XYZ file of C-alpha atoms in Angstrom:
196
model
C -89.300 104.949 100.965
C -85.624 105.770 100.711
C -83.255 106.216 97.813
C -79.960 104.666 96.855
C -77.310 105.808 94.404
C -77.351 103.982 91.083
C -73.871 104.300 89.547
C -74.497 101.976 86.584
C -77.478 103.510 84.834
C -76.665 106.047 82.098
C -80.082 106.235 80.422
C -82.318 107.498 83.229
C -83.268 110.982 84.250
C -84.766 112.481 87.384
C -88.492 111.660 87.616
C -89.276 115.065 89.123
C -87.175 117.686 87.278
C -86.009 115.671 84.244
C -82.275 116.224 84.720
C -80.240 113.559 82.998
C -77.290 111.904 84.628
C -74.087 113.833 84.029
C -70.679 113.654 85.645
C -71.549 115.753 88.688
C -75.158 114.524 89.205
C -75.675 111.073 90.661
C -79.173 109.657 90.230
C -80.636 107.856 93.214
C -83.121 105.017 92.808
C -86.321 104.547 94.814
C -85.520 101.530 96.985
C -89.162 100.544 97.434
C -90.072 99.995 93.761
C -86.804 100.420 91.797
C -88.783 102.127 88.994
C -87.814 105.805 89.215
C -84.688 107.831 89.941
C -84.116 111.216 91.511
C -81.271 113.708 91.421
C -81.871 114.861 95.016
C -83.979 114.302 98.106
C -85.846 117.539 97.322
C -86.949 116.149 93.933
C -87.948 112.888 95.602
C -90.156 114.698 98.139
C -91.784 116.910 95.518
C -92.571 113.913 93.284
C -93.811 111.701 96.129
C -97.512 112.539 95.722
C -97.447 111.535 92.044
C -95.348 108.435 92.617
C -96.923 107.085 95.818
C -99.667 104.862 94.301
C -97.435 103.248 91.633
C -94.643 102.798 94.182
C -96.857 100.935 96.665
C -98.277 98.717 93.918
C -94.845 97.797 92.539
C -93.411 97.260 96.047
C -96.271 94.833 96.809
C -95.602 92.982 93.537
C -91.902 92.665 94.382
C -92.702 91.457 97.896
C -95.194 88.845 96.587
C -92.732 87.694 93.939
C -90.087 87.145 96.586
C -92.542 85.483 98.979
C -94.079 83.038 96.510
C -90.962 82.147 94.528
C -90.345 78.408 94.508
C -86.963 77.334 95.817
C -84.485 76.309 93.157
C -83.795 73.014 94.886
C -84.322 71.075 98.090
C -81.620 70.323 100.633
C -81.461 66.869 99.047
C -80.249 68.291 95.746
C -81.414 67.515 92.240
C -82.044 64.246 90.441
C -78.925 63.592 88.330
C -81.066 62.402 85.399
C -83.918 64.913 85.002
C -82.331 67.742 87.072
C -85.569 68.339 88.994
C -85.373 68.853 92.778
C -85.602 65.589 94.723
C -88.782 65.191 96.735
C -88.727 65.050 100.498
C -90.239 61.551 100.348
C -87.739 58.692 100.261
C -86.114 58.443 96.843
C -84.395 55.504 95.150
C -80.673 54.928 95.569
C -78.836 52.839 93.004
C -76.370 50.321 94.419
C -73.909 50.416 91.503
C -73.183 54.166 91.441
C -74.920 55.368 94.669
C -76.902 58.021 92.831
C -80.143 59.082 94.457
C -82.747 59.466 91.732
C -86.306 60.741 91.814
C -89.320 58.450 91.726
C -90.263 59.660 88.248
C -86.949 58.571 86.719
C -87.138 55.267 88.590
C -90.668 54.693 87.275
C -89.604 55.608 83.721
C -86.798 53.045 83.956
C -89.229 50.367 85.132
C -91.651 51.259 82.329
C -88.873 51.051 79.734
C -87.899 47.633 81.090
C -91.470 46.379 80.665
C -91.904 47.871 77.176
C -88.631 46.442 75.858
C -89.091 43.068 77.588
C -85.662 43.294 79.201
C -84.683 40.372 81.348
C -82.324 42.497 83.473
C -82.988 45.777 85.152
C -80.443 48.454 84.236
C -79.392 51.294 86.481
C -81.159 54.410 85.169
C -78.021 56.507 85.670
C -74.979 54.423 84.685
C -76.860 51.710 82.707
C -75.062 48.831 84.457
C -77.156 45.740 85.233
C -78.670 45.794 88.712
C -77.874 42.586 90.625
C -80.966 40.394 91.103
C -80.041 39.333 94.656
C -79.566 41.271 97.863
C -76.041 39.858 98.176
C -75.092 41.388 94.831
C -76.574 44.741 95.858
C -74.651 44.600 99.154
C -71.441 43.807 97.254
C -71.973 46.845 94.992
C -72.681 49.052 98.009
C -69.511 47.861 99.761
C -67.508 48.679 96.607
C -68.930 52.193 96.761
C -67.983 52.446 100.447
C -64.409 51.404 99.616
C -64.407 54.257 97.075
C -65.352 56.656 99.939
C -68.890 57.314 98.700
C -70.701 59.145 101.546
C -74.203 58.292 100.238
C -73.450 54.566 100.352
C -71.981 54.942 103.854
C -75.105 56.701 105.086
C -77.302 54.054 103.468
C -75.437 51.183 105.167
C -75.332 53.136 108.432
C -79.114 53.553 108.336
C -79.568 49.842 107.675
C -77.222 48.965 110.581
C -79.129 51.330 112.874
C -82.473 49.701 112.046
C -80.968 46.234 112.564
C -79.745 47.252 116.029
C -76.004 47.420 115.258
C -75.588 50.934 116.678
C -71.779 50.938 116.880
C -71.380 50.132 113.166
C -74.088 52.663 112.299
C -72.249 55.316 114.299
C -68.983 54.544 112.454
C -70.637 54.758 109.019
C -72.453 57.983 109.909
C -69.242 59.526 111.251
C -67.303 58.668 108.084
C -70.093 59.876 105.797
C -70.567 63.152 107.670
C -66.814 63.733 107.508
C -67.116 63.458 103.717
C -69.890 66.071 103.628
C -73.095 64.008 103.746
C -75.642 66.223 105.527
C -78.140 63.450 106.271
C -75.443 61.353 107.942
C -74.534 64.351 110.078
C -78.203 64.615 111.051
C -78.293 60.895 111.926
C -75.433 61.459 114.381
C -77.784 63.586 116.501
C -79.744 60.486 117.509
C -78.597 58.490 120.525
C -76.463 55.443 119.784
C -79.166 53.228 121.264
C -82.830 54.140 121.258
C -84.358 54.611 124.735
C -86.315 51.659 126.081
């Protein structure tokens, strides 16, 4: 257990001798539990026997809190609709606006379509009609690529890679990684042609 100077706290006093903070006395905080303050190392040592049990308990609580805290987000970011972290499983990408949305928002959109008997599927993010054919989806994706959308570039690059067009895939991945797309940068680590 060590102590650190706490310049901000005006309300605390030394846990051992009771001296309040004044201009010439700087209170130092216990760095293990952050619960008590001391005016000197001598006061800290004299109070140690009384403080030891509570200090260890609080230090364990702080350590567990830090250890078991859920991350605020994944490396994939958050769903732009519900603002929940995207899952590590493949998520849906819309062709009209290239937003990657979570499966829950995609399912809610499908459910709304069925309940309202809509003839056309609408994009859950921008509410534009989703083209019914693959050609229309490809046209939307190419429009997004012309607008320098790195997500669309990575998506087309992945499709080219799986179709065996490794040179085009490499070009799309290079452009997308240059625009900050982390997954495209990761895809560049693979060889241009898979080993036979």
